Amino acid sequence: MPPGAQALSLLGEALYAPELPQEIRADYEAKLAQATADYRADPDDADAIIWYGRRTAYLGDYLKAIAIYSEAIEKHPDDARMYRHRGHRYITTRQLDAAIIDLRKAAQLVAGAEDQVEPDGLPNALGIPTSTLQSNIWYHLGLAYYLKGDFESALEAYRECMKVSTNPDMQVATSYWLYMTLRRLGSEDEASIVLAPIDAEMEIIENDGYHQLLLMYKGELPLEALLTEAEGDDGVQNATLGYGIGNWHAYNGRPKQAETVFRTVLHSPQWAAFGYIAAEADLERMGR
């Protein structure tokens, strides 16, 4: 891997930490400085290590974040959170097999335990966390399998995730990947069942892109509305909508249109976005 690169894409291209607007970078750096101070004050504290890793990753140093979580696992080998967070960053850096190992371990550690709300490092507009430890474990495990093209295993993980997706935001996020997994498996009737409870009146705080895509798949939102949204300034949202639109073309038998949209997604600098990684995975499977 070239010096300074954080990862190699699934298409073999070097990926570097994306540029951040100056104001955002300054905010992230200040929060990392505090997290670093907290960690140094008590390097064995599990929460301090987690936030040190999370704040490091938000600035694009994913490899250092992985190293931090690896240290955390040595100190707290039975804490599922460490494997959950390292697994996430293994996905970011395209180390999918390692991600699956970590996330399966996390799932084993939380089996039978009470779920817990996971605090947001990048809070939404209302400052209300929408995910839990267990939903994040299953969600990321499903994604890792999906990116590998192991749709049967992804289906199993997303079904587990639905069991712990207890608010509209997590319900639409999980339903989105579950729906696409079923379509990739050719299970169109089952996929339609996933869409049944989705409606325009759901109170969504942060997962608007997934909600809009599901409404489009259901025939309640025109494609044109999403295309306009996908041309906005939010790189992560653009990748989410772009991949969802491209995938819609793919499972409806329009591979050329799908490839065109997937390539457009890769023009975004937000290469850590799940839609971006999924577009890479599909292009790699297409032999492109």
PDB file of C-alpha atoms in Angstrom:
ATOM      1  CA  MET A   1       0.000   0.000   0.000  1.00  0.00           C
ATOM      2  CA  PRO A   2       1.421   3.443  -0.885  1.00  0.00           C
ATOM      3  CA  PRO A   3       2.738   5.595   1.982  1.00  0.00           C
ATOM      4  CA  GLY A   4      -0.027   7.627   3.580  1.00  0.00           C
ATOM      5  CA  ALA A   5      -2.841   5.527   2.154  1.00  0.00           C
ATOM      6  CA  GLN A   6      -5.482   4.275   4.564  1.00  0.00           C
ATOM      7  CA  ALA A   7      -6.739   1.429   2.396  1.00  0.00           C
ATOM      8  CA  LEU A   8      -6.893  -0.118  -1.029  1.00  0.00           C
ATOM      9  CA  SER A   9     -10.297  -0.017  -2.650  1.00  0.00           C
ATOM     10  CA  LEU A  10     -11.935  -3.242  -3.786  1.00  0.00           C
ATOM     11  CA  LEU A  11     -10.824  -2.156  -7.262  1.00  0.00           C
ATOM     12  CA  GLY A  12      -7.196  -1.844  -6.146  1.00  0.00           C
ATOM     13  CA  GLU A  13      -6.944   1.942  -5.886  1.00  0.00           C
ATOM     14  CA  ALA A  14      -5.179   3.663  -2.979  1.00  0.00           C
ATOM     15  CA  LEU A  15      -7.512   5.555  -0.664  1.00  0.00           C
ATOM     16  CA  TYR A  16      -6.352   8.501   1.418  1.00  0.00           C
ATOM     17  CA  ALA A  17      -8.008  10.325   4.299  1.00  0.00           C
ATOM     18  CA  PRO A  18     -10.569  12.682   2.738  1.00  0.00           C
ATOM     19  CA  GLU A  19     -10.225  16.418   3.116  1.00  0.00           C
ATOM     20  CA  LEU A  20     -12.506  17.997   5.706  1.00  0.00           C
ATOM     21  CA  PRO A  21     -13.808  21.573   5.721  1.00  0.00           C
ATOM     22  CA  GLN A  22     -11.626  23.681   8.004  1.00  0.00           C
ATOM     23  CA  GLU A  23     -14.354  24.346  10.570  1.00  0.00           C
ATOM     24  CA  ILE A  24     -15.303  20.678  10.820  1.00  0.00           C
ATOM     25  CA  ARG A  25     -11.674  19.587  11.054  1.00  0.00           C
ATOM     26  CA  ALA A  26     -11.039  22.056  13.862  1.00  0.00           C
ATOM     27  CA  ASP A  27     -14.047  20.710  15.767  1.00  0.00           C
ATOM     28  CA  TYR A  28     -12.987  17.086  15.257  1.00  0.00           C
ATOM     29  CA  GLU A  29      -9.415  17.853  16.297  1.00  0.00           C
ATOM     30  CA  ALA A  30     -10.565  19.553  19.495  1.00  0.00           C
ATOM     31  CA  LYS A  31     -12.728  16.565  20.379  1.00  0.00           C
ATOM     32  CA  LEU A  32      -9.887  14.174  19.587  1.00  0.00           C
ATOM     33  CA  ALA A  33      -7.580  16.190  21.848  1.00  0.00           C
ATOM     34  CA  GLN A  34     -10.056  15.772  24.710  1.00  0.00           C
ATOM     35  CA  ALA A  35     -10.501  12.061  23.982  1.00  0.00           C
ATOM     36  CA  THR A  36      -6.728  11.624  23.891  1.00  0.00           C
ATOM     37  CA  ALA A  37      -6.372  13.390  27.233  1.00  0.00           C
ATOM     38  CA  ASP A  38      -9.072  11.190  28.765  1.00  0.00           C
ATOM     39  CA  TYR A  39      -7.358   8.079  27.439  1.00  0.00           C
ATOM     40  CA  ARG A  40      -3.953   9.120  28.747  1.00  0.00           C
ATOM     41  CA  ALA A  41      -5.459   9.871  32.145  1.00  0.00           C
ATOM     42  CA  ASP A  42      -6.829   6.324  32.362  1.00  0.00           C
ATOM     43  CA  PRO A  43      -5.607   4.099  29.504  1.00  0.00           C
ATOM     44  CA  ASP A  44      -7.417   1.061  30.893  1.00  0.00           C
ATOM     45  CA  ASP A  45     -10.849   2.697  30.911  1.00  0.00           C
ATOM     46  CA  ALA A  46     -12.982   1.001  28.253  1.00  0.00           C
ATOM     47  CA  ASP A  47     -15.072   4.063  27.416  1.00  0.00           C
ATOM     48  CA  ALA A  48     -11.980   6.254  27.128  1.00  0.00           C
ATOM     49  CA  ILE A  49     -10.381   3.829  24.674  1.00  0.00           C
ATOM     50  CA  ILE A  50     -13.549   3.616  22.575  1.00  0.00           C
ATOM     51  CA  TRP A  51     -13.841   7.380  22.247  1.00  0.00           C
ATOM     52  CA  TYR A  52     -10.140   7.708  21.490  1.00  0.00           C
ATOM     53  CA  GLY A  53     -10.634   5.267  18.624  1.00  0.00           C
ATOM     54  CA  ARG A  54     -13.843   6.837  17.386  1.00  0.00           C
ATOM     55  CA  ARG A  55     -12.484  10.389  17.403  1.00  0.00           C
ATOM     56  CA  THR A  56      -9.350   9.183  15.609  1.00  0.00           C
ATOM     57  CA  ALA A  57     -11.440   7.549  12.891  1.00  0.00           C
ATOM     58  CA  TYR A  58     -13.600  10.644  12.356  1.00  0.00           C
ATOM     59  CA  LEU A  59     -10.450  12.441  11.204  1.00  0.00           C
ATOM     60  CA  GLY A  60      -9.776   9.713   8.652  1.00  0.00           C
ATOM     61  CA  ASP A  61      -6.985   7.844  10.442  1.00  0.00           C
ATOM     62  CA  TYR A  62      -8.732   4.503  10.224  1.00  0.00           C
ATOM     63  CA  LEU A  63      -5.603   2.394  10.553  1.00  0.00           C
ATOM     64  CA  LYS A  64      -4.671   4.074  13.822  1.00  0.00           C
ATOM     65  CA  ALA A  65      -8.238   3.573  15.038  1.00  0.00           C
ATOM     66  CA  ILE A  66      -7.946  -0.138  14.284  1.00  0.00           C
ATOM     67  CA  ALA A  67      -4.695  -0.252  16.266  1.00  0.00           C
ATOM     68  CA  ILE A  68      -6.415   1.488  19.182  1.00  0.00           C
ATOM     69  CA  TYR A  69      -9.248  -1.043  19.172  1.00  0.00           C
ATOM     70  CA  SER A  70      -6.735  -3.889  18.944  1.00  0.00           C
ATOM     71  CA  GLU A  71      -5.104  -2.565  22.109  1.00  0.00           C
ATOM     72  CA  ALA A  72      -8.563  -2.291  23.643  1.00  0.00           C
ATOM     73  CA  ILE A  73      -9.311  -5.936  22.857  1.00  0.00           C
ATOM     74  CA  GLU A  74      -6.132  -7.001  24.639  1.00  0.00           C
ATOM     75  CA  LYS A  75      -7.298  -5.108  27.721  1.00  0.00           C
ATOM     76  CA  HIS A  76     -11.005  -5.937  27.448  1.00  0.00           C
ATOM     77  CA  PRO A  77     -11.310  -9.213  25.504  1.00  0.00           C
ATOM     78  CA  ASP A  78     -14.912  -9.792  26.607  1.00  0.00           C
ATOM     79  CA  ASP A  79     -16.229  -6.331  25.719  1.00  0.00           C
ATOM     80  CA  ALA A  80     -18.299  -6.666  22.540  1.00  0.00           C
ATOM     81  CA  ARG A  81     -18.006  -2.947  21.828  1.00  0.00           C
ATOM     82  CA  MET A  82     -14.337  -3.276  20.949  1.00  0.00           C
ATOM     83  CA  TYR A  83     -15.003  -5.886  18.275  1.00  0.00           C
ATOM     84  CA  ARG A  84     -18.007  -3.931  16.990  1.00  0.00           C
ATOM     85  CA  HIS A  85     -15.954  -0.772  16.465  1.00  0.00           C
ATOM     86  CA  ARG A  86     -12.894  -2.522  15.049  1.00  0.00           C
ATOM     87  CA  GLY A  87     -15.164  -4.515  12.759  1.00  0.00           C
ATOM     88  CA  HIS A  88     -16.669  -1.287  11.448  1.00  0.00           C
ATOM     89  CA  ARG A  89     -13.248   0.123  10.630  1.00  0.00           C
ATOM     90  CA  TYR A  90     -12.163  -3.126   9.032  1.00  0.00           C
ATOM     91  CA  ILE A  91     -15.111  -2.597   6.679  1.00  0.00           C
ATOM     92  CA  THR A  92     -13.988   0.980   6.066  1.00  0.00           C
ATOM     93  CA  THR A  93     -10.520  -0.249   5.098  1.00  0.00           C
ATOM     94  CA  ARG A  94     -11.956  -3.079   2.950  1.00  0.00           C
ATOM     95  CA  GLN A  95     -10.676  -5.849   5.253  1.00  0.00           C
ATOM     96  CA  LEU A  96     -13.947  -7.715   5.023  1.00  0.00           C
ATOM     97  CA  ASP A  97     -12.873 -11.127   6.296  1.00  0.00           C
ATOM     98  CA  ALA A  98     -11.383  -9.542   9.416  1.00  0.00           C
ATOM     99  CA  ALA A  99     -14.571  -7.524   9.885  1.00  0.00           C
ATOM    100  CA  ILE A 100     -16.700 -10.661   9.770  1.00  0.00           C
ATOM    101  CA  ILE A 101     -14.526 -12.376  12.383  1.00  0.00           C
ATOM    102  CA  ASP A 102     -14.777  -9.395  14.740  1.00  0.00           C
ATOM    103  CA  LEU A 103     -18.488  -8.840  14.296  1.00  0.00           C
ATOM    104  CA  ARG A 104     -19.322 -12.515  14.734  1.00  0.00           C
ATOM    105  CA  LYS A 105     -17.304 -12.428  17.953  1.00  0.00           C
ATOM    106  CA  ALA A 106     -19.235  -9.361  19.086  1.00  0.00           C
ATOM    107  CA  ALA A 107     -22.526 -11.118  18.320  1.00  0.00           C
ATOM    108  CA  GLN A 108     -21.454 -14.092  20.427  1.00  0.00           C
ATOM    109  CA  LEU A 109     -20.535 -11.834  23.340  1.00  0.00           C
ATOM    110  CA  VAL A 110     -23.919 -10.075  23.422  1.00  0.00           C
ATOM    111  CA  ALA A 111     -26.022 -13.196  22.915  1.00  0.00           C
ATOM    112  CA  GLY A 112     -28.753 -13.238  25.556  1.00  0.00           C
ATOM    113  CA  ALA A 113     -27.689  -9.888  27.026  1.00  0.00           C
ATOM    114  CA  GLU A 114     -29.874  -6.812  27.337  1.00  0.00           C
ATOM    115  CA  ASP A 115     -29.312  -4.370  24.494  1.00  0.00           C
ATOM    116  CA  GLN A 116     -27.948  -0.881  25.146  1.00  0.00           C
ATOM    117  CA  VAL A 117     -28.256   2.421  23.318  1.00  0.00           C
ATOM    118  CA  GLU A 118     -25.012   3.405  21.644  1.00  0.00           C
ATOM    119  CA  PRO A 119     -24.043   7.074  22.035  1.00  0.00           C
ATOM    120  CA  ASP A 120     -23.487   8.983  18.806  1.00  0.00           C
ATOM    121  CA  GLY A 121     -20.082  10.409  18.056  1.00  0.00           C
ATOM    122  CA  LEU A 122     -21.571  12.511  15.267  1.00  0.00           C
ATOM    123  CA  PRO A 123     -25.005  13.409  16.681  1.00  0.00           C
ATOM    124  CA  ASN A 124     -28.012  13.940  14.424  1.00  0.00           C
ATOM    125  CA  ALA A 125     -29.949  17.212  14.327  1.00  0.00           C
ATOM    126  CA  LEU A 126     -32.063  16.252  17.345  1.00  0.00           C
ATOM    127  CA  GLY A 127     -29.210  14.783  19.351  1.00  0.00           C
ATOM    128  CA  ILE A 128     -31.143  11.522  19.756  1.00  0.00           C
ATOM    129  CA  PRO A 129     -29.170   8.268  19.312  1.00  0.00           C
ATOM    130  CA  THR A 130     -31.002   5.923  16.958  1.00  0.00           C
ATOM    131  CA  SER A 131     -28.933   2.743  17.182  1.00  0.00           C
ATOM    132  CA  THR A 132     -27.935   0.211  19.803  1.00  0.00           C
ATOM    133  CA  LEU A 133     -24.933  -1.989  20.356  1.00  0.00           C
ATOM    134  CA  GLN A 134     -26.690  -5.091  19.079  1.00  0.00           C
ATOM    135  CA  SER A 135     -28.303  -3.408  16.091  1.00  0.00           C
ATOM    136  CA  ASN A 136     -24.910  -2.027  15.086  1.00  0.00           C
ATOM    137  CA  ILE A 137     -23.250  -5.418  15.427  1.00  0.00           C
ATOM    138  CA  TRP A 138     -25.788  -7.191  13.221  1.00  0.00           C
ATOM    139  CA  TYR A 139     -26.061  -4.266  10.802  1.00  0.00           C
ATOM    140  CA  HIS A 140     -22.333  -4.143  10.143  1.00  0.00           C
ATOM    141  CA  LEU A 141     -22.053  -7.932  10.005  1.00  0.00           C
ATOM    142  CA  GLY A 142     -24.807  -8.034   7.404  1.00  0.00           C
ATOM    143  CA  LEU A 143     -23.025  -5.337   5.433  1.00  0.00           C
ATOM    144  CA  ALA A 144     -19.700  -7.191   5.501  1.00  0.00           C
ATOM    145  CA  TYR A 145     -21.355 -10.335   4.164  1.00  0.00           C
ATOM    146  CA  TYR A 146     -23.253  -8.308   1.559  1.00  0.00           C
ATOM    147  CA  LEU A 147     -20.042  -6.692   0.336  1.00  0.00           C
ATOM    148  CA  LYS A 148     -18.460 -10.142   0.072  1.00  0.00           C
ATOM    149  CA  GLY A 149     -21.382 -11.307  -2.057  1.00  0.00           C
ATOM    150  CA  ASP A 150     -22.426 -13.837   0.600  1.00  0.00           C
ATOM    151  CA  PHE A 151     -26.073 -12.861   0.443  1.00  0.00           C
ATOM    152  CA  GLU A 152     -27.372 -15.881   2.369  1.00  0.00           C
ATOM    153  CA  SER A 153     -25.254 -14.953   5.389  1.00  0.00           C
ATOM    154  CA  ALA A 154     -26.161 -11.285   4.946  1.00  0.00           C
ATOM    155  CA  LEU A 155     -29.830 -12.267   5.010  1.00  0.00           C
ATOM    156  CA  GLU A 156     -29.386 -14.104   8.303  1.00  0.00           C
ATOM    157  CA  ALA A 157     -27.589 -11.132   9.861  1.00  0.00           C
ATOM    158  CA  TYR A 158     -30.152  -8.578   8.692  1.00  0.00           C
ATOM    159  CA  ARG A 159     -33.008 -10.684  10.012  1.00  0.00           C
ATOM    160  CA  GLU A 160     -31.290 -10.689  13.385  1.00  0.00           C
ATOM    161  CA  CYS A 161     -30.804  -6.941  13.047  1.00  0.00           C
ATOM    162  CA  MET A 162     -34.519  -6.414  12.422  1.00  0.00           C
ATOM    163  CA  LYS A 163     -35.239  -8.017  15.799  1.00  0.00           C
ATOM    164  CA  VAL A 164     -33.333  -5.215  17.549  1.00  0.00           C
ATOM    165  CA  SER A 165     -34.266  -2.358  15.193  1.00  0.00           C
ATOM    166  CA  THR A 166     -36.789  -0.724  17.486  1.00  0.00           C
ATOM    167  CA  ASN A 167     -37.216   2.776  16.063  1.00  0.00           C
ATOM    168  CA  PRO A 168     -38.101   4.087  12.588  1.00  0.00           C
ATOM    169  CA  ASP A 169     -34.533   5.105  11.735  1.00  0.00           C
ATOM    170  CA  MET A 170     -33.066   1.676  12.376  1.00  0.00           C
ATOM    171  CA  GLN A 171     -36.094   0.012  10.817  1.00  0.00           C
ATOM    172  CA  VAL A 172     -35.619   1.797   7.494  1.00  0.00           C
ATOM    173  CA  ALA A 173     -31.833   1.326   7.529  1.00  0.00           C
ATOM    174  CA  THR A 174     -32.098  -2.402   8.173  1.00  0.00           C
ATOM    175  CA  SER A 175     -35.073  -2.821   5.838  1.00  0.00           C
ATOM    176  CA  TYR A 176     -33.104  -1.188   3.036  1.00  0.00           C
ATOM    177  CA  TRP A 177     -30.224  -3.668   3.155  1.00  0.00           C
ATOM    178  CA  LEU A 178     -32.564  -6.576   3.878  1.00  0.00           C
ATOM    179  CA  TYR A 179     -34.679  -5.674   0.855  1.00  0.00           C
ATOM    180  CA  MET A 180     -31.673  -5.435  -1.445  1.00  0.00           C
ATOM    181  CA  THR A 181     -30.246  -8.685  -0.116  1.00  0.00           C
ATOM    182  CA  LEU A 182     -33.509 -10.482  -0.871  1.00  0.00           C
ATOM    183  CA  ARG A 183     -33.614  -8.988  -4.361  1.00  0.00           C
ATOM    184  CA  ARG A 184     -30.065 -10.186  -4.986  1.00  0.00           C
ATOM    185  CA  LEU A 185     -31.205 -13.652  -3.918  1.00  0.00           C
ATOM    186  CA  GLY A 186     -34.128 -13.479  -6.337  1.00  0.00           C
ATOM    187  CA  SER A 187     -36.670 -13.517  -3.496  1.00  0.00           C
ATOM    188  CA  GLU A 188     -38.903 -10.776  -4.864  1.00  0.00           C
ATOM    189  CA  ASP A 189     -42.021 -11.820  -2.946  1.00  0.00           C
ATOM    190  CA  GLU A 190     -40.178 -11.803   0.385  1.00  0.00           C
ATOM    191  CA  ALA A 191     -38.637  -8.461  -0.511  1.00  0.00           C
ATOM    192  CA  SER A 192     -42.109  -7.007  -1.076  1.00  0.00           C
ATOM    193  CA  ILE A 193     -43.070  -8.045   2.449  1.00  0.00           C
ATOM    194  CA  VAL A 194     -40.154  -5.979   3.781  1.00  0.00           C
ATOM    195  CA  LEU A 195     -41.586  -2.899   2.055  1.00  0.00           C
ATOM    196  CA  ALA A 196     -45.114  -3.348   3.412  1.00  0.00           C
ATOM    197  CA  PRO A 197     -44.695  -1.435   6.722  1.00  0.00           C
ATOM    198  CA  ILE A 198     -42.724   1.420   5.141  1.00  0.00           C
ATOM    199  CA  ASP A 199     -44.742   4.598   4.624  1.00  0.00           C
ATOM    200  CA  ALA A 200     -44.151   8.282   4.026  1.00  0.00           C
ATOM    201  CA  GLU A 201     -45.408   9.267   7.490  1.00  0.00           C
ATOM    202  CA  MET A 202     -42.607   7.532   9.383  1.00  0.00           C
ATOM    203  CA  GLU A 203     -40.770   9.953  11.677  1.00  0.00           C
ATOM    204  CA  ILE A 204     -37.193   9.695  10.448  1.00  0.00           C
ATOM    205  CA  ILE A 205     -34.436  11.626  12.198  1.00  0.00           C
ATOM    206  CA  GLU A 206     -31.336  10.801  10.178  1.00  0.00           C
ATOM    207  CA  ASN A 207     -31.819   7.926   7.722  1.00  0.00           C
ATOM    208  CA  ASP A 208     -33.774   9.901   5.138  1.00  0.00           C
ATOM    209  CA  GLY A 209     -31.863   8.389   2.229  1.00  0.00           C
ATOM    210  CA  TYR A 210     -32.812   4.834   3.121  1.00  0.00           C
ATOM    211  CA  HIS A 211     -36.403   5.902   3.742  1.00  0.00           C
ATOM    212  CA  GLN A 212     -36.651   7.623   0.365  1.00  0.00           C
ATOM    213  CA  LEU A 213     -35.157   4.655  -1.461  1.00  0.00           C
ATOM    214  CA  LEU A 214     -37.600   2.247   0.152  1.00  0.00           C
ATOM    215  CA  LEU A 215     -40.487   4.499  -0.852  1.00  0.00           C
ATOM    216  CA  MET A 216     -39.142   4.535  -4.413  1.00  0.00           C
ATOM    217  CA  TYR A 217     -38.869   0.742  -4.439  1.00  0.00           C
ATOM    218  CA  LYS A 218     -42.452   0.643  -3.205  1.00  0.00           C
ATOM    219  CA  GLY A 219     -43.561   2.930  -6.037  1.00  0.00           C
ATOM    220  CA  GLU A 220     -44.525   5.819  -3.761  1.00  0.00           C
ATOM    221  CA  LEU A 221     -41.700   8.193  -4.681  1.00  0.00           C
ATOM    222  CA  PRO A 222     -40.563   8.989  -8.234  1.00  0.00           C
ATOM    223  CA  LEU A 223     -37.005   8.269  -9.294  1.00  0.00           C
ATOM    224  CA  GLU A 224     -36.615  11.899 -10.360  1.00  0.00           C
ATOM    225  CA  ALA A 225     -37.010  13.090  -6.770  1.00  0.00           C
ATOM    226  CA  LEU A 226     -34.103  10.922  -5.657  1.00  0.00           C
ATOM    227  CA  LEU A 227     -31.915  11.922  -8.591  1.00  0.00           C
ATOM    228  CA  THR A 228     -32.307  15.568  -7.588  1.00  0.00           C
ATOM    229  CA  GLU A 229     -31.489  14.739  -3.966  1.00  0.00           C
ATOM    230  CA  ALA A 230     -28.445  12.703  -5.020  1.00  0.00           C
ATOM    231  CA  GLU A 231     -26.949  15.770  -6.695  1.00  0.00           C
ATOM    232  CA  GLY A 232     -26.748  17.678  -3.399  1.00  0.00           C
ATOM    233  CA  ASP A 233     -23.718  18.575  -1.300  1.00  0.00           C
ATOM    234  CA  ASP A 234     -23.875  15.689   1.188  1.00  0.00           C
ATOM    235  CA  GLY A 235     -21.304  13.165  -0.019  1.00  0.00           C
ATOM    236  CA  VAL A 236     -22.500  10.329   2.212  1.00  0.00           C
ATOM    237  CA  GLN A 237     -26.132  10.915   1.231  1.00  0.00           C
ATOM    238  CA  ASN A 238     -25.121  11.023  -2.435  1.00  0.00           C
ATOM    239  CA  ALA A 239     -23.373   7.658  -2.104  1.00  0.00           C
ATOM    240  CA  THR A 240     -26.374   6.176  -0.294  1.00  0.00           C
ATOM    241  CA  LEU A 241     -28.904   7.336  -2.863  1.00  0.00           C
ATOM    242  CA  GLY A 242     -26.605   6.680  -5.807  1.00  0.00           C
ATOM    243  CA  TYR A 243     -25.931   3.098  -4.807  1.00  0.00           C
ATOM    244  CA  GLY A 244     -29.602   2.480  -4.066  1.00  0.00           C
ATOM    245  CA  ILE A 245     -30.587   3.772  -7.503  1.00  0.00           C
ATOM    246  CA  GLY A 246     -27.837   1.783  -9.215  1.00  0.00           C
ATOM    247  CA  ASN A 247     -28.861  -1.362  -7.396  1.00  0.00           C
ATOM    248  CA  TRP A 248     -32.473  -0.789  -8.454  1.00  0.00           C
ATOM    249  CA  HIS A 249     -31.274  -0.829 -12.066  1.00  0.00           C
ATOM    250  CA  ALA A 250     -29.181  -3.947 -11.391  1.00  0.00           C
ATOM    251  CA  TYR A 251     -31.909  -6.155  -9.989  1.00  0.00           C
ATOM    252  CA  ASN A 252     -34.347  -4.934 -12.635  1.00  0.00           C
ATOM    253  CA  GLY A 253     -32.109  -6.239 -15.401  1.00  0.00           C
ATOM    254  CA  ARG A 254     -30.379  -3.011 -16.459  1.00  0.00           C
ATOM    255  CA  PRO A 255     -26.686  -3.731 -15.782  1.00  0.00           C
ATOM    256  CA  LYS A 256     -25.364  -0.955 -18.036  1.00  0.00           C
ATOM    257  CA  GLN A 257     -27.383   1.698 -16.226  1.00  0.00           C
ATOM    258  CA  ALA A 258     -26.339   0.185 -12.905  1.00  0.00           C
ATOM    259  CA  GLU A 259     -22.670   0.336 -13.836  1.00  0.00           C
ATOM    260  CA  THR A 260     -22.987   3.963 -14.914  1.00  0.00           C
ATOM    261  CA  VAL A 261     -24.558   4.946 -11.599  1.00  0.00           C
ATOM    262  CA  PHE A 262     -22.046   2.938  -9.566  1.00  0.00           C
ATOM    263  CA  ARG A 263     -19.194   4.720 -11.322  1.00  0.00           C
ATOM    264  CA  THR A 264     -20.824   8.064 -10.573  1.00  0.00           C
ATOM    265  CA  VAL A 265     -20.921   7.119  -6.880  1.00  0.00           C
ATOM    266  CA  LEU A 266     -17.149   6.600  -6.970  1.00  0.00           C
ATOM    267  CA  HIS A 267     -16.649  10.232  -7.984  1.00  0.00           C
ATOM    268  CA  SER A 268     -17.486  11.193  -4.397  1.00  0.00           C
ATOM    269  CA  PRO A 269     -14.574  11.716  -1.980  1.00  0.00           C
ATOM    270  CA  GLN A 270     -16.584   9.958   0.753  1.00  0.00           C
ATOM    271  CA  TRP A 271     -15.048   6.532   0.231  1.00  0.00           C
ATOM    272  CA  ALA A 272     -15.900   5.398   3.768  1.00  0.00           C
ATOM    273  CA  ALA A 273     -19.640   5.618   3.012  1.00  0.00           C
ATOM    274  CA  PHE A 274     -21.310   2.226   2.810  1.00  0.00           C
ATOM    275  CA  GLY A 275     -22.924   3.050  -0.527  1.00  0.00           C
ATOM    276  CA  TYR A 276     -19.496   3.860  -1.947  1.00  0.00           C
ATOM    277  CA  ILE A 277     -18.013   0.561  -0.743  1.00  0.00           C
ATOM    278  CA  ALA A 278     -21.022  -1.350  -2.072  1.00  0.00           C
ATOM    279  CA  ALA A 279     -20.632   0.314  -5.477  1.00  0.00           C
ATOM    280  CA  GLU A 280     -16.996  -0.812  -5.507  1.00  0.00           C
ATOM    281  CA  ALA A 281     -18.026  -4.345  -4.603  1.00  0.00           C
ATOM    282  CA  ASP A 282     -20.559  -4.525  -7.415  1.00  0.00           C
ATOM    283  CA  LEU A 283     -18.149  -3.124  -9.981  1.00  0.00           C
ATOM    284  CA  GLU A 284     -15.540  -5.633  -8.825  1.00  0.00           C
ATOM    285  CA  ARG A 285     -18.054  -8.468  -9.247  1.00  0.00           C
ATOM    286  CA  MET A 286     -18.903  -7.128 -12.707  1.00  0.00           C
ATOM    287  CA  GLY A 287     -15.229  -7.425 -13.581  1.00  0.00           C
ATOM    288  CA  ARG A 288     -14.956  -3.689 -14.120  1.00  0.00           C
TER     289      ARG A 288
END
